[in-house]
XYZ file of C-alpha atoms in Angstrom:
537
model
C -4.511 9.413 -23.875
C -1.836 9.641 -21.197
C 0.965 8.726 -23.557
C 4.744 8.824 -23.363
C 4.678 12.336 -24.826
C 2.656 13.441 -21.805
C 5.220 11.759 -19.586
C 8.002 13.654 -21.356
C 6.116 16.909 -20.876
C 5.881 16.122 -17.186
C 9.642 15.671 -16.939
C 10.190 19.049 -18.582
C 7.593 20.668 -16.342
C 9.185 19.425 -13.153
C 12.754 20.151 -14.114
C 14.544 21.710 -11.180
C 12.008 20.456 -8.643
C 12.985 18.241 -5.753
C 12.891 14.531 -6.419
C 10.168 14.194 -3.803
C 6.903 16.020 -4.081
C 5.849 19.324 -2.598
C 2.129 18.635 -3.051
C 0.219 19.602 0.085
C -2.196 17.343 1.937
C -5.354 19.145 3.033
C -7.986 17.824 5.448
C -11.538 19.192 5.107
C -13.039 20.182 8.469
C -16.818 19.773 8.331
C -18.007 19.784 11.930
C -21.282 21.446 12.897
C -19.809 23.668 15.641
C -16.711 25.820 15.962
C -15.600 23.899 19.050
C -15.720 20.605 17.149
C -13.838 22.213 14.268
C -11.029 23.314 16.580
C -10.785 19.773 17.967
C -10.700 18.298 14.451
C -7.973 20.746 13.408
C -5.766 19.349 16.156
C -6.491 15.813 14.973
C -5.583 16.777 11.413
C -2.244 18.173 12.540
C -1.541 15.011 14.527
C -2.223 12.897 11.436
C 0.265 14.850 9.340
C -1.880 17.331 7.394
C -0.231 20.395 5.837
C -3.364 22.548 6.029
C -7.080 22.314 6.732
C -10.052 23.388 4.669
C -12.593 24.959 7.009
C -16.040 24.330 5.513
C -18.065 27.199 6.937
C -21.223 25.952 5.213
C -21.343 22.974 7.617
C -21.692 25.150 10.734
C -25.184 25.035 12.258
C -24.740 28.485 13.809
C -22.195 31.008 12.571
C -21.233 34.350 14.098
C -18.945 35.782 11.427
C -16.643 37.984 13.467
C -16.358 35.923 16.635
C -16.184 32.488 15.032
C -13.745 33.410 12.276
C -11.384 35.018 14.780
C -11.386 31.853 16.873
C -10.940 29.539 13.896
C -7.946 31.479 12.586
C -6.384 31.998 16.018
C -6.738 28.440 17.313
C -5.918 26.526 14.149
C -2.484 24.879 14.464
C -2.134 24.661 10.660
C -2.491 26.992 7.665
C -6.172 27.634 6.920
C -8.202 27.365 3.738
C -11.697 28.819 4.097
C -14.558 27.786 1.841
C -18.244 28.592 2.188
C -19.741 26.373 -0.461
C -23.258 27.221 -1.704
C -25.817 24.562 -2.605
C -25.583 25.503 -6.267
C -21.977 24.252 -6.210
C -22.570 21.135 -4.115
C -22.273 22.737 -0.658
C -24.611 23.290 2.290
C -25.101 27.089 2.280
C -28.466 28.343 1.065
C -28.520 31.949 2.181
C -27.705 35.453 0.965
C -24.775 35.599 -1.491
C -23.426 38.897 -0.260
C -23.382 37.582 3.300
C -21.443 34.522 2.138
C -18.787 36.492 0.280
C -18.499 38.988 3.158
C -17.575 36.078 5.442
C -14.767 35.019 3.084
C -13.475 38.599 2.873
C -13.475 38.795 6.671
C -11.569 35.495 6.877
C -8.977 37.090 4.590
C -8.725 40.173 6.802
C -8.315 38.008 9.917
C -5.346 36.089 8.542
C -6.613 33.176 6.441
C -3.941 31.628 4.244
C -6.337 30.637 1.445
C -9.925 31.352 0.473
C -11.809 29.261 -2.075
C -14.408 30.942 -4.283
C -16.456 29.534 -7.135
C -15.785 30.534 -10.748
C -19.265 32.032 -11.032
C -18.420 34.714 -8.449
C -14.617 34.771 -8.727
C -14.195 37.876 -10.870
C -16.479 39.911 -8.625
C -14.815 38.636 -5.457
C -11.246 39.205 -6.632
C -12.124 42.715 -7.848
C -13.636 43.506 -4.454
C -10.380 42.726 -2.609
C -8.055 44.482 -5.035
C -5.573 46.563 -3.077
C -6.638 44.948 0.196
C -5.459 41.402 -0.352
C -2.534 40.428 1.919
C 0.531 39.226 0.023
C 0.429 35.913 1.858
C -3.191 35.143 0.922
C -3.914 32.923 -2.071
C -7.298 32.850 -3.774
C -8.382 29.466 -5.082
C -10.958 29.642 -7.870
C -12.899 26.399 -8.103
C -15.283 24.710 -10.489
C -17.263 21.488 -9.914
C -18.877 19.309 -12.542
C -21.217 16.752 -10.973
C -22.318 15.316 -14.324
C -19.165 14.237 -16.169
C -15.555 14.939 -17.072
C -15.494 17.109 -20.221
C -13.029 16.787 -23.089
C -9.424 17.925 -22.688
C -10.187 20.927 -24.876
C -13.182 21.920 -22.752
C -11.237 21.510 -19.521
C -8.379 23.534 -20.990
C -10.751 26.363 -21.915
C -12.303 26.209 -18.438
C -8.896 26.445 -16.746
C -7.952 29.405 -18.962
C -11.173 31.195 -17.986
C -10.469 30.538 -14.310
C -6.914 31.820 -14.602
C -8.229 34.972 -16.287
C -10.189 35.896 -13.145
C -6.890 36.594 -11.365
C -6.848 33.310 -9.472
C -3.690 32.388 -7.588
C -4.648 28.700 -7.779
C -7.178 26.912 -9.982
C -9.236 23.960 -8.740
C -11.318 21.714 -10.976
C -13.354 18.742 -9.765
C -15.126 16.571 -12.311
C -17.235 13.431 -12.035
C -15.469 10.353 -13.368
C -17.876 8.039 -15.170
C -14.889 5.922 -16.203
C -11.375 5.677 -14.780
C -9.996 6.912 -18.108
C -11.638 10.302 -17.418
C -8.894 10.968 -14.868
C -6.274 10.976 -17.629
C -7.718 14.236 -18.974
C -7.183 15.869 -15.595
C -3.596 14.591 -15.525
C -2.944 16.035 -18.979
C -4.240 19.452 -17.973
C -2.187 19.319 -14.753
C 0.989 18.640 -16.731
C 0.438 21.397 -19.260
C -0.820 23.949 -16.727
C 2.633 24.033 -15.139
C 3.774 26.193 -18.049
C 1.228 28.873 -17.086
C 2.697 29.197 -13.586
C -0.809 29.102 -12.078
C -0.928 26.026 -9.823
C -3.706 23.515 -10.425
C -5.729 21.258 -8.141
C -7.337 18.558 -10.281
C -9.728 16.084 -8.661
C -11.816 13.223 -10.014
C -15.029 12.593 -8.089
C -16.237 9.062 -7.404
C -14.452 5.750 -6.884
C -13.220 5.795 -10.480
C -11.481 9.089 -9.737
C -9.504 7.863 -6.720
C -6.166 7.849 -8.550
C -6.488 11.599 -9.195
C -5.955 12.127 -5.465
C -3.155 9.591 -5.044
C -1.204 10.597 -8.156
C -1.673 14.354 -7.844
C 1.901 14.619 -6.572
C 3.245 12.742 -9.590
C 1.460 15.015 -12.049
C 2.220 18.334 -10.377
C -0.954 19.040 -8.388
C -0.785 21.854 -5.840
C -2.641 19.914 -3.163
C -4.797 16.884 -2.572
C -7.488 16.122 -0.014
C -7.715 13.406 2.612
C -10.642 13.060 4.992
C -10.046 13.093 8.720
C -11.580 9.681 9.300
C -14.009 7.332 7.517
C -17.457 8.878 7.280
C -16.338 12.527 7.143
C -16.330 12.793 3.370
C -16.466 16.138 1.590
C -16.310 14.513 -1.869
C -17.211 11.008 -3.115
C -14.533 8.336 -2.535
C -12.081 10.676 -0.857
C -9.353 8.655 0.925
C -8.506 9.257 4.554
C -5.365 11.237 5.330
C -4.047 8.136 7.108
C -4.419 6.071 3.930
C -2.929 8.792 1.757
C 0.207 9.155 3.843
C 0.700 5.622 5.147
C -1.088 3.255 2.750
C -0.110 5.004 -0.477
C 3.161 6.519 0.813
C 2.009 9.860 -0.590
C 5.018 11.835 0.638
C 7.343 9.583 -1.377
C 5.470 9.880 -4.691
C 7.438 11.901 -7.228
C 7.408 12.602 -10.973
C 9.282 9.395 -11.782
C 7.346 7.093 -9.458
C 6.082 4.036 -11.328
C 2.356 3.326 -11.087
C 0.978 -0.155 -10.397
C -2.489 -1.278 -9.422
C -5.170 -3.912 -9.228
C -7.678 -3.815 -12.089
C -11.003 -5.194 -10.949
C -14.720 -4.522 -10.533
C -15.459 -4.357 -7.643
C -12.008 -3.447 -6.337
C -12.215 -1.624 -2.985
C -12.033 -4.925 -1.067
C -8.565 -5.744 -2.412
C -5.699 -5.867 0.071
C -3.115 -5.625 -2.709
C -2.361 -1.900 -2.153
C -1.632 -2.581 1.532
C 0.761 -5.364 0.615
C 2.666 -3.880 -2.294
C 2.949 -0.317 -1.011
C 4.346 -1.452 2.319
C 6.831 -3.759 0.638
C 7.781 -1.109 -1.957
C 8.586 1.281 0.880
C 10.519 -1.340 2.864
C 12.799 -2.256 -0.044
C 13.197 1.326 -1.302
C 11.407 0.809 -4.620
C 9.970 3.986 -6.203
C 6.478 2.761 -6.977
C 2.872 3.241 -5.855
C 0.102 0.660 -6.073
C -3.565 1.697 -6.255
C -7.102 0.374 -6.517
C -8.223 0.728 -10.144
C -11.973 0.396 -10.693
C -12.032 -0.498 -14.395
C -15.131 -1.019 -16.514
C -13.505 -1.477 -19.929
C -9.998 -2.931 -19.692
C -9.146 -2.365 -23.343
C -10.056 1.319 -23.051
C -7.982 1.526 -19.873
C -4.813 0.315 -21.595
C -5.399 2.484 -24.652
C -5.611 5.517 -22.374
C -2.851 4.796 -19.859
C -0.208 3.856 -22.395
C 2.890 5.570 -21.018
C 5.801 3.848 -19.308
C 4.679 5.496 -16.058
C 1.932 2.864 -15.769
C 4.221 -0.094 -15.353
C 2.370 -3.132 -14.008
C -1.024 -4.466 -13.013
C -2.708 -7.236 -11.120
C -5.910 -8.324 -12.855
C -8.977 -9.427 -10.908
C -12.604 -10.351 -11.500
C -14.110 -9.966 -14.123
C -11.212 -8.989 -16.393
C -8.879 -12.005 -16.314
C -10.006 -13.348 -19.697
C -10.511 -10.015 -21.460
C -7.043 -8.896 -20.323
C -5.526 -11.637 -22.468
C -6.631 -9.795 -25.607
C -5.026 -6.546 -24.445
C -1.512 -7.983 -24.277
C 1.112 -7.844 -27.007
C 2.600 -11.077 -25.695
C 1.299 -13.772 -23.355
C 3.231 -16.336 -21.359
C 2.611 -19.832 -22.835
C 1.138 -21.157 -19.574
C -1.271 -18.220 -19.338
C -2.230 -18.777 -22.962
C -3.007 -22.417 -22.177
C -5.141 -21.353 -19.222
C -6.896 -18.686 -21.258
C -6.710 -16.071 -18.509
C -4.124 -13.786 -16.921
C -3.848 -12.065 -13.572
C -0.650 -10.074 -14.078
C 0.460 -7.626 -16.774
C 3.746 -5.776 -16.985
C 4.734 -3.036 -19.392
C 8.095 -4.151 -20.642
C 10.666 -1.348 -20.112
C 12.554 -2.111 -23.324
C 9.673 -1.434 -25.721
C 6.537 -0.577 -23.721
C 4.763 -3.754 -24.824
C 2.249 -5.410 -22.502
C 3.237 -8.887 -21.363
C 0.622 -11.094 -19.651
C 1.147 -13.858 -17.085
C -0.883 -16.069 -14.801
C 0.389 -16.516 -11.261
C -3.011 -17.538 -9.819
C -2.641 -21.233 -10.458
C 0.760 -21.490 -8.767
C -0.441 -19.668 -5.651
C -3.706 -21.598 -5.386
C -2.410 -25.090 -6.128
C 0.584 -24.664 -3.810
C -1.729 -23.513 -0.999
C -4.046 -26.490 -1.509
C -1.151 -28.960 -1.594
C 0.188 -27.478 1.631
C -3.272 -27.854 3.165
C -3.408 -31.504 2.158
C -0.088 -32.212 3.860
C -1.688 -31.492 7.210
C -5.021 -33.079 6.356
C -6.362 -36.131 8.139
C -6.793 -37.600 4.639
C -3.513 -36.856 2.942
C -3.177 -39.830 0.669
C -3.811 -39.329 -3.032
C -5.142 -42.176 -5.125
C -2.136 -41.905 -7.370
C 1.136 -40.451 -6.161
C 3.193 -41.007 -9.297
C 2.986 -37.309 -10.181
C 4.506 -36.341 -6.857
C 1.427 -34.264 -5.964
C -1.142 -34.970 -3.283
C -3.749 -33.922 -5.847
C -3.049 -36.863 -8.138
C -6.105 -39.059 -8.652
C -8.391 -36.919 -6.485
C -11.728 -35.517 -7.624
C -11.249 -31.752 -7.799
C -14.470 -29.739 -7.986
C -14.181 -26.141 -9.177
C -17.054 -23.719 -8.588
C -17.076 -21.065 -11.309
C -16.097 -20.832 -14.958
C -14.218 -17.539 -15.200
C -10.521 -16.677 -15.369
C -9.647 -17.802 -11.850
C -11.540 -21.054 -12.442
C -9.527 -21.727 -15.580
C -6.269 -21.160 -13.730
C -7.201 -23.462 -10.876
C -8.559 -26.178 -13.181
C -5.406 -26.014 -15.282
C -3.160 -26.322 -12.232
C -5.150 -29.214 -10.770
C -5.135 -31.052 -14.098
C -1.364 -30.605 -14.352
C -1.063 -32.266 -10.923
C -3.098 -35.284 -12.039
C -6.487 -34.478 -10.506
C -9.830 -35.404 -12.062
C -11.975 -32.336 -12.714
C -15.579 -31.326 -12.296
C -16.632 -27.772 -13.185
C -19.783 -26.452 -11.478
C -21.299 -23.147 -12.522
C -24.624 -21.335 -12.266
C -24.755 -21.394 -16.067
C -24.273 -24.975 -17.187
C -23.157 -24.031 -20.732
C -20.192 -22.083 -19.350
C -19.273 -24.987 -17.098
C -19.436 -27.332 -20.074
C -17.278 -24.991 -22.153
C -14.512 -24.897 -19.536
C -14.769 -28.624 -18.844
C -14.276 -29.349 -22.536
C -11.165 -27.162 -22.616
C -9.454 -28.632 -19.536
C -10.780 -32.181 -19.836
C -13.369 -32.784 -17.157
C -17.046 -33.086 -16.361
C -19.561 -30.261 -16.003
C -22.693 -29.641 -13.990
C -24.867 -26.770 -12.855
C -24.306 -25.303 -9.403
C -27.755 -26.536 -8.348
C -26.635 -30.128 -9.018
C -23.407 -29.802 -7.022
C -24.821 -31.423 -3.834
C -25.717 -34.521 -5.872
C -22.132 -35.535 -6.710
C -21.543 -39.098 -5.465
C -19.112 -38.766 -2.515
C -15.705 -40.394 -2.604
C -12.568 -40.288 -0.465
C -10.284 -37.278 -0.739
C -12.592 -34.932 -2.677
C -11.543 -31.282 -2.964
C -13.848 -28.284 -3.430
C -12.516 -24.954 -4.718
C -14.688 -21.838 -4.937
C -13.393 -19.293 -7.460
C -16.500 -17.104 -7.626
C -17.297 -13.945 -5.659
C -20.079 -15.704 -3.710
C -19.463 -14.860 -0.055
C -17.191 -11.864 -0.651
C -17.727 -8.616 1.234
C -20.264 -7.157 1.569
C -22.397 -10.295 0.925
C -20.655 -12.332 3.609
C -23.734 -14.426 4.413
C -23.788 -16.021 0.956
C -22.317 -19.442 0.207
C -22.222 -21.500 -3.005
C -23.124 -24.830 -1.363
C -25.060 -26.085 1.649
C -23.280 -27.017 4.841
C -24.649 -30.555 4.660
C -23.010 -31.139 1.252
C -19.602 -30.047 2.566
C -19.269 -33.219 4.637
C -18.342 -35.139 1.475
C -15.079 -33.223 1.021
C -11.606 -33.695 2.419
C -10.509 -30.080 1.779
C -12.343 -26.886 0.883
C -10.559 -23.908 -0.671
C -12.047 -20.428 -1.175
C -10.261 -17.942 -3.441
C -11.959 -15.084 -1.573
C -9.800 -13.457 1.103
C -12.118 -10.642 2.214
C -13.288 -11.867 4.615
C -10.452 -14.209 5.403
C -12.891 -16.811 6.769
C -15.929 -16.906 4.506
C -19.172 -18.612 5.405
C -18.100 -21.484 3.117
C -14.849 -22.008 5.037
C -16.468 -21.551 8.441
C -19.127 -24.165 7.758
C -16.588 -26.553 6.211
C -14.427 -26.293 9.338
C -17.472 -26.949 11.504
C -17.916 -30.178 9.524
C -14.343 -31.214 10.324
C -13.087 -30.492 6.798
C -9.601 -29.041 6.182
C -9.925 -25.458 4.917
C -7.559 -23.237 2.939
C -8.138 -19.479 2.779
C -7.767 -17.379 -0.344
C -5.206 -15.391 1.611
C -2.730 -18.232 1.084
C -3.331 -18.116 -2.661
C -3.070 -14.322 -2.599
C 0.322 -14.373 -0.895
C 1.636 -17.144 -3.139
C 0.724 -15.442 -6.408
C 1.923 -12.070 -5.122
C 5.529 -13.239 -4.766
C 5.886 -13.744 -8.493
C 4.012 -10.551 -9.358
C 6.281 -8.484 -7.140
C 9.350 -9.898 -8.867
C 7.893 -9.147 -12.299
C 6.939 -5.617 -11.229
C 10.261 -4.676 -9.659
C 12.957 -7.042 -10.930
C 13.805 -7.665 -7.266
C 13.560 -10.920 -5.293
C 10.345 -11.119 -3.249
C 10.913 -10.691 0.507
C 8.602 -13.585 1.394
C 8.777 -13.255 5.164
C 7.881 -9.569 4.881
C 4.949 -10.382 2.578
C 3.476 -12.803 5.092
C 4.080 -10.451 8.022
C 2.326 -7.582 6.221
C -0.703 -9.690 5.366
C -0.965 -11.090 8.886
C -0.939 -7.547 10.253
C -3.765 -6.513 7.924
C -5.906 -9.646 8.107
């Protein structure tokens, strides 16, 4: 558990350090020729890297003396040489002595770092005793492609690696759950006492935060790939994203952590929005993608004040309600939340729902410009009053939208693939239910609204749609909560039918205003929010 005691240990461990991090950003160079490697080194420097890891095992042909001399001489950055064998996840499948000789030669020619595996570390370090330049640092590494062991096991592993004489220890474990990363953070915090720097990495999408938050938890360096597609480890971010999307250089020991909890989550634009706005207003926070399988386990593990606020996405909006110590009355009525803050006064989790405000406001704005903007009943002051409002889906977002529409005086129909779930939600909010297959059979009437709250049509399945194009002609306005892509097939076909469409991006921006204010205690810079999203759409 990454508790407040761990946070306190971190503060002790970093006492006397600069407020901003000194964690290095390393770009792996994995080209197949020396010439390409030299070119990529220049690109890495231009993108802001501190050093490069030269992966010798990726070279198709390799002349030790000649090629190493060129790589060291022409590299514009400090060099880290690794020659990873297949038995440790690399490409090299040749003679071991030949491999280690190449690393020793790289040392002799002026390498700044060499990376050797724990299995051969003691032998390698003994072989360079008395010859090792003072400036050279030996990184001893260990990869686990099966799992992330217990804290005790990782601690014992790190101790064994330190005992080899390592200058720096590197552990990379496979994260089967995002909570696995917490064990790496704990070891990173406590390893600072030993004075042997640690590189702790979580492999896989669930381990992404290990790379982003390495600076916060005292990691010696982190890795960012040169460009998409040049990955040396699963789900490694690009150096551009590390530095510019996550504001890596500004992350320090007291930076507050925020993120979007969802599954899937990589499509979310929330990190682009919040991180850019955080930086613009000078707020010390970082916002990350959090691929969460079990939300209750997530909150039990990341329980310190460092983890300060979260957006909640599909499929966790209902389950998140049960994780909160307190829930806003409106969110309780809806039965789903999309925002959680950890209250600074007592560390309690407080849940809210900002979805319905963002979505309903966006739809009402869309109706203002619609060719059919007259509600059947305007006594409520909303253009939704008296209209038939059809919601596709029966999850947390559906509940929020149905609640908001009902509050504005609309008549509700809930359509879902599973009729029983549609019926359950319809009974709660006061409306009718039908299966998704029966949706095209609704008798048409003036001013009908259709709102999709499911993931049907979201990247990568952009050719999917919840309803036929022919059936869309019955509606006055169609809303899609999906915003990746901004124009889904549902919205495109509705527009082709002459129907007013409202993108999920409008809902996203609307609900984000309130979340930002809850996260930071600052007023939301609305014009900046919209500008950021337009730039990234």
